[in-house]
mmCIF file of C-alpha atoms in Angstrom:
data_model
loop_
_atom_site.group_PDB
_atom_site.id
_atom_site.type_symbol
_atom_site.label_atom_id
_atom_site.label_comp_id
_atom_site.label_asym_id
_atom_site.label_seq_id
_atom_site.Cartn_x
_atom_site.Cartn_y
_atom_site.Cartn_z
ATOM 1 C CA MET A 69 103.591 266.419 13.777
ATOM 2 C CA ASP A 70 105.223 263.869 15.975
ATOM 3 C CA LYS A 71 107.779 261.370 14.745
ATOM 4 C CA ALA A 72 105.471 258.324 15.065
ATOM 5 C CA TYR A 73 102.810 259.994 12.893
ATOM 6 C CA VAL A 74 105.342 260.862 10.176
ATOM 7 C CA THR A 75 106.765 257.325 10.267
ATOM 8 C CA ILE A 76 103.314 255.717 10.002
ATOM 9 C CA ASN A 77 102.384 258.028 7.130
ATOM 10 C CA ASN A 78 105.593 257.237 5.249
ATOM 11 C CA VAL A 79 105.210 253.495 5.788
ATOM 12 C CA LEU A 80 101.591 253.502 4.578
ATOM 13 C CA VAL A 81 102.311 255.573 1.467
ATOM 14 C CA ASN A 82 105.380 253.543 0.541
ATOM 15 C CA LEU A 83 103.675 250.239 1.288
ATOM 16 C CA ILE A 84 100.681 250.990 -0.936
ATOM 17 C CA ASN A 85 102.949 252.013 -3.804
ATOM 18 C CA GLU A 86 105.256 249.025 -3.347
ATOM 19 C CA ILE A 87 102.408 246.527 -3.144
ATOM 20 C CA TRP A 88 100.978 247.796 -6.429
ATOM 21 C CA GLU A 89 104.345 247.759 -8.228
ATOM 22 C CA LEU A 90 105.610 244.470 -6.803
ATOM 23 C CA GLU A 91 102.307 242.716 -7.341
ATOM 24 C CA GLU A 92 102.440 243.596 -11.013
ATOM 25 C CA LYS A 93 105.969 242.219 -11.303
ATOM 26 C CA ALA A 94 105.075 239.055 -9.378
ATOM 27 C CA ILE A 95 101.833 238.157 -11.134
ATOM 28 C CA ILE A 96 102.562 239.185 -14.694
ATOM 29 C CA THR A 97 104.723 236.221 -15.671
ATOM 30 C CA GLU A 98 105.537 234.855 -19.121
ATOM 31 C CA GLU A 99 102.281 232.878 -19.109
ATOM 32 C CA PHE A 100 100.222 235.949 -18.177
ATOM 33 C CA LYS A 101 102.182 238.659 -19.993
ATOM 34 C CA ASP A 102 99.029 239.719 -21.856
ATOM 35 C CA LEU A 103 97.372 240.780 -18.577
ATOM 36 C CA THR A 104 97.577 244.007 -16.625
ATOM 37 C CA ASN A 105 97.310 244.361 -12.867
ATOM 38 C CA ASN A 106 93.772 245.674 -13.404
ATOM 39 C CA ASP A 107 92.911 242.623 -15.532
ATOM 40 C CA MET A 108 94.109 240.365 -12.738
ATOM 41 C CA HIS A 109 91.876 242.130 -10.226
ATOM 42 C CA VAL A 110 88.879 241.754 -12.530
ATOM 43 C CA ILE A 111 89.694 238.038 -12.783
ATOM 44 C CA GLU A 112 89.895 237.924 -8.974
ATOM 45 C CA ALA A 113 86.467 239.586 -8.689
ATOM 46 C CA VAL A 114 84.913 237.082 -11.124
ATOM 47 C CA GLY A 115 86.243 234.208 -9.023
ATOM 48 C CA THR A 116 86.136 230.510 -9.768
ATOM 49 C CA GLY A 117 82.447 229.744 -9.253
ATOM 50 C CA ASP A 118 79.735 229.094 -11.801
ATOM 51 C CA GLY A 119 79.695 232.727 -12.869
ATOM 52 C CA LYS A 120 78.608 236.129 -11.646
ATOM 53 C CA ASN A 121 76.571 238.874 -13.189
ATOM 54 C CA MET A 122 78.294 242.002 -14.399
ATOM 55 C CA SER A 123 76.555 244.265 -11.865
ATOM 56 C CA SER A 124 77.806 242.308 -8.860
ATOM 57 C CA ILE A 125 81.364 242.245 -10.231
ATOM 58 C CA ALA A 126 81.268 246.008 -10.914
ATOM 59 C CA ARG A 127 80.026 246.643 -7.351
ATOM 60 C CA LYS A 128 82.809 244.496 -5.908
ATOM 61 C CA LEU A 129 85.409 246.463 -7.892
ATOM 62 C CA ASN A 130 83.686 249.794 -7.185
ATOM 63 C CA ILE A 131 83.523 250.650 -10.900
ATOM 64 C CA THR A 132 80.702 251.225 -13.374
ATOM 65 C CA VAL A 133 79.261 248.401 -15.454
ATOM 66 C CA GLY A 134 80.434 250.359 -18.520
ATOM 67 C CA SER A 135 84.044 250.337 -17.309
ATOM 68 C CA LEU A 136 83.755 246.656 -16.464
ATOM 69 C CA THR A 137 82.367 245.927 -19.932
ATOM 70 C CA THR A 138 85.483 247.440 -21.494
ATOM 71 C CA ALA A 139 87.722 245.290 -19.274
ATOM 72 C CA MET A 140 85.603 242.185 -19.960
ATOM 73 C CA ASN A 141 85.774 242.678 -23.717
ATOM 74 C CA SER A 142 89.548 242.530 -23.466
ATOM 75 C CA LEU A 143 89.509 239.466 -21.180
ATOM 76 C CA VAL A 144 87.046 237.663 -23.464
ATOM 77 C CA ASN A 145 89.295 238.384 -26.464
ATOM 78 C CA LYS A 146 92.289 237.037 -24.518
ATOM 79 C CA LYS A 147 90.245 233.927 -23.584
ATOM 80 C CA TYR A 148 90.364 234.431 -19.793
ATOM 81 C CA VAL A 149 86.601 234.786 -19.382
ATOM 82 C CA GLU A 150 83.446 233.818 -21.208
ATOM 83 C CA ARG A 151 80.057 235.536 -21.167
ATOM 84 C CA HIS A 152 76.539 234.250 -21.490
ATOM 85 C CA ARG A 153 73.118 235.794 -21.087
ATOM 86 C CA SER A 154 70.624 234.665 -18.493
ATOM 87 C CA GLU A 155 67.880 232.400 -19.806
ATOM 88 C CA GLU A 156 65.355 234.095 -17.481
ATOM 89 C CA ASP A 157 66.313 237.683 -18.270
ATOM 90 C CA ARG A 158 68.281 238.265 -21.469
ATOM 91 C CA ARG A 159 69.435 241.678 -20.183
ATOM 92 C CA VAL A 160 71.524 239.981 -17.476
ATOM 93 C CA VAL A 161 75.020 238.914 -18.543
ATOM 94 C CA PHE A 162 76.955 236.309 -16.578
ATOM 95 C CA VAL A 163 80.717 236.027 -16.679
ATOM 96 C CA LYS A 164 82.735 232.918 -15.875
ATOM 97 C CA LEU A 165 86.456 232.195 -15.925
ATOM 98 C CA THR A 166 87.781 229.851 -18.593
ATOM 99 C CA PRO A 167 90.416 227.252 -17.641
ATOM 100 C CA LYS A 168 93.047 229.843 -18.646
ATOM 101 C CA GLY A 169 91.317 232.394 -16.400
ATOM 102 C CA ILE A 170 91.251 229.933 -13.507
ATOM 103 C CA ARG A 171 95.028 229.435 -13.875
ATOM 104 C CA ALA A 172 95.510 233.216 -13.709
ATOM 105 C CA PHE A 173 93.183 233.415 -10.686
ATOM 106 C CA ARG A 174 95.144 230.680 -8.857
ATOM 107 C CA HIS A 175 98.455 232.376 -9.688
ATOM 108 C CA HIS A 176 97.211 235.687 -8.268
ATOM 109 C CA GLU A 177 95.695 233.948 -5.246
ATOM 110 C CA ASP A 178 99.037 232.272 -4.533
ATOM 111 C CA TYR A 179 100.843 235.627 -4.584
ATOM 112 C CA HIS A 180 98.344 237.021 -2.053
ATOM 113 C CA ARG A 181 98.704 233.892 0.100
ATOM 114 C CA GLN A 182 102.492 234.295 0.157
ATOM 115 C CA MET A 183 102.235 237.991 1.000
ATOM 116 C CA THR A 184 99.774 237.370 3.840
ATOM 117 C CA GLN A 185 101.753 234.425 5.192
ATOM 118 C CA ALA A 186 104.930 236.520 5.270
ATOM 119 C CA VAL A 187 103.176 238.956 7.625
ATOM 120 C CA VAL A 188 101.429 236.334 9.766
ATOM 121 C CA ASP A 189 104.695 234.421 10.246
ATOM 122 C CA LYS A 190 106.208 237.475 11.972
ATOM 123 C CA LEU A 191 103.435 237.799 14.567
ATOM 124 C CA ASP A 192 102.707 236.042 17.820
ATOM 125 C CA GLU A 193 99.160 235.486 19.114
ATOM 126 C CA THR A 194 99.155 238.751 21.090
ATOM 127 C CA GLU A 195 100.119 240.827 18.049
ATOM 128 C CA MET A 196 97.499 239.423 15.666
ATOM 129 C CA PRO A 197 94.536 241.303 17.251
ATOM 130 C CA VAL A 198 96.494 244.577 17.022
ATOM 131 C CA LEU A 199 97.201 244.026 13.333
ATOM 132 C CA LEU A 200 93.554 243.127 12.674
ATOM 133 C CA LYS A 201 92.361 246.258 14.508
ATOM 134 C CA THR A 202 94.825 248.395 12.536
ATOM 135 C CA LEU A 203 93.793 246.903 9.186
ATOM 136 C CA ASP A 204 90.099 247.340 10.082
ATOM 137 C CA ALA A 205 90.741 251.022 10.793
ATOM 138 C CA LEU A 206 92.488 251.398 7.456
ATOM 139 C CA ALA A 207 89.657 249.614 5.627
ATOM 140 C CA GLU A 208 87.099 251.856 7.365
ATOM 141 C CA PHE A 209 89.047 254.930 6.289
ATOM 142 C CA PHE A 210 89.143 253.822 2.651
ATOM 143 C CA ALA A 211 85.441 252.890 2.654
ATOM 144 C CA GLY A 212 84.458 256.185 4.274
ATOM 145 C CA TYR A 213 86.733 258.234 2.038
ATOM 146 C CA SER A 214 85.327 256.533 -1.040
ATOM 147 C CA LYS A 215 81.769 257.346 0.030
ATOM 148 C CA LYS A 216 82.694 260.974 0.698
ATOM 149 C CA LYS A 217 84.154 261.277 -2.801
ATOM 150 C CA GLU A 218 80.912 259.914 -4.341
ATOM 151 C CA ARG A 219 78.810 262.697 -2.798
#
């Protein structure tokens, strides 16, 4: 293996681990101490709109509806989300953030904005396309790897 390959591998592995650990420290403040990093990502997937159905949220998170139901039960109990059934089809459950959930969403969104801005601020206009191409390649790898694992 050449030196550049080893360096890229080390940076990617360390970066993924650091992002996960630092994000948890940054977003789980005194106000949101009852949340986990996973809870915050469920809140992010629900978003701030009028509500989403459980199936679409589970797809976005790449988890089963059963796993999402467990997470939602906890978030409902903590008053971050509320559920209601569709009037047209009672089998369909919609989830919407409460005002407390919207505050958590905005807090998490701000952390991501700061992280992204810190990277963008270091780049000039010629470097941005290279970063976008690199991140696209990484996203393609993760998407393809995930599909391979499902087979």
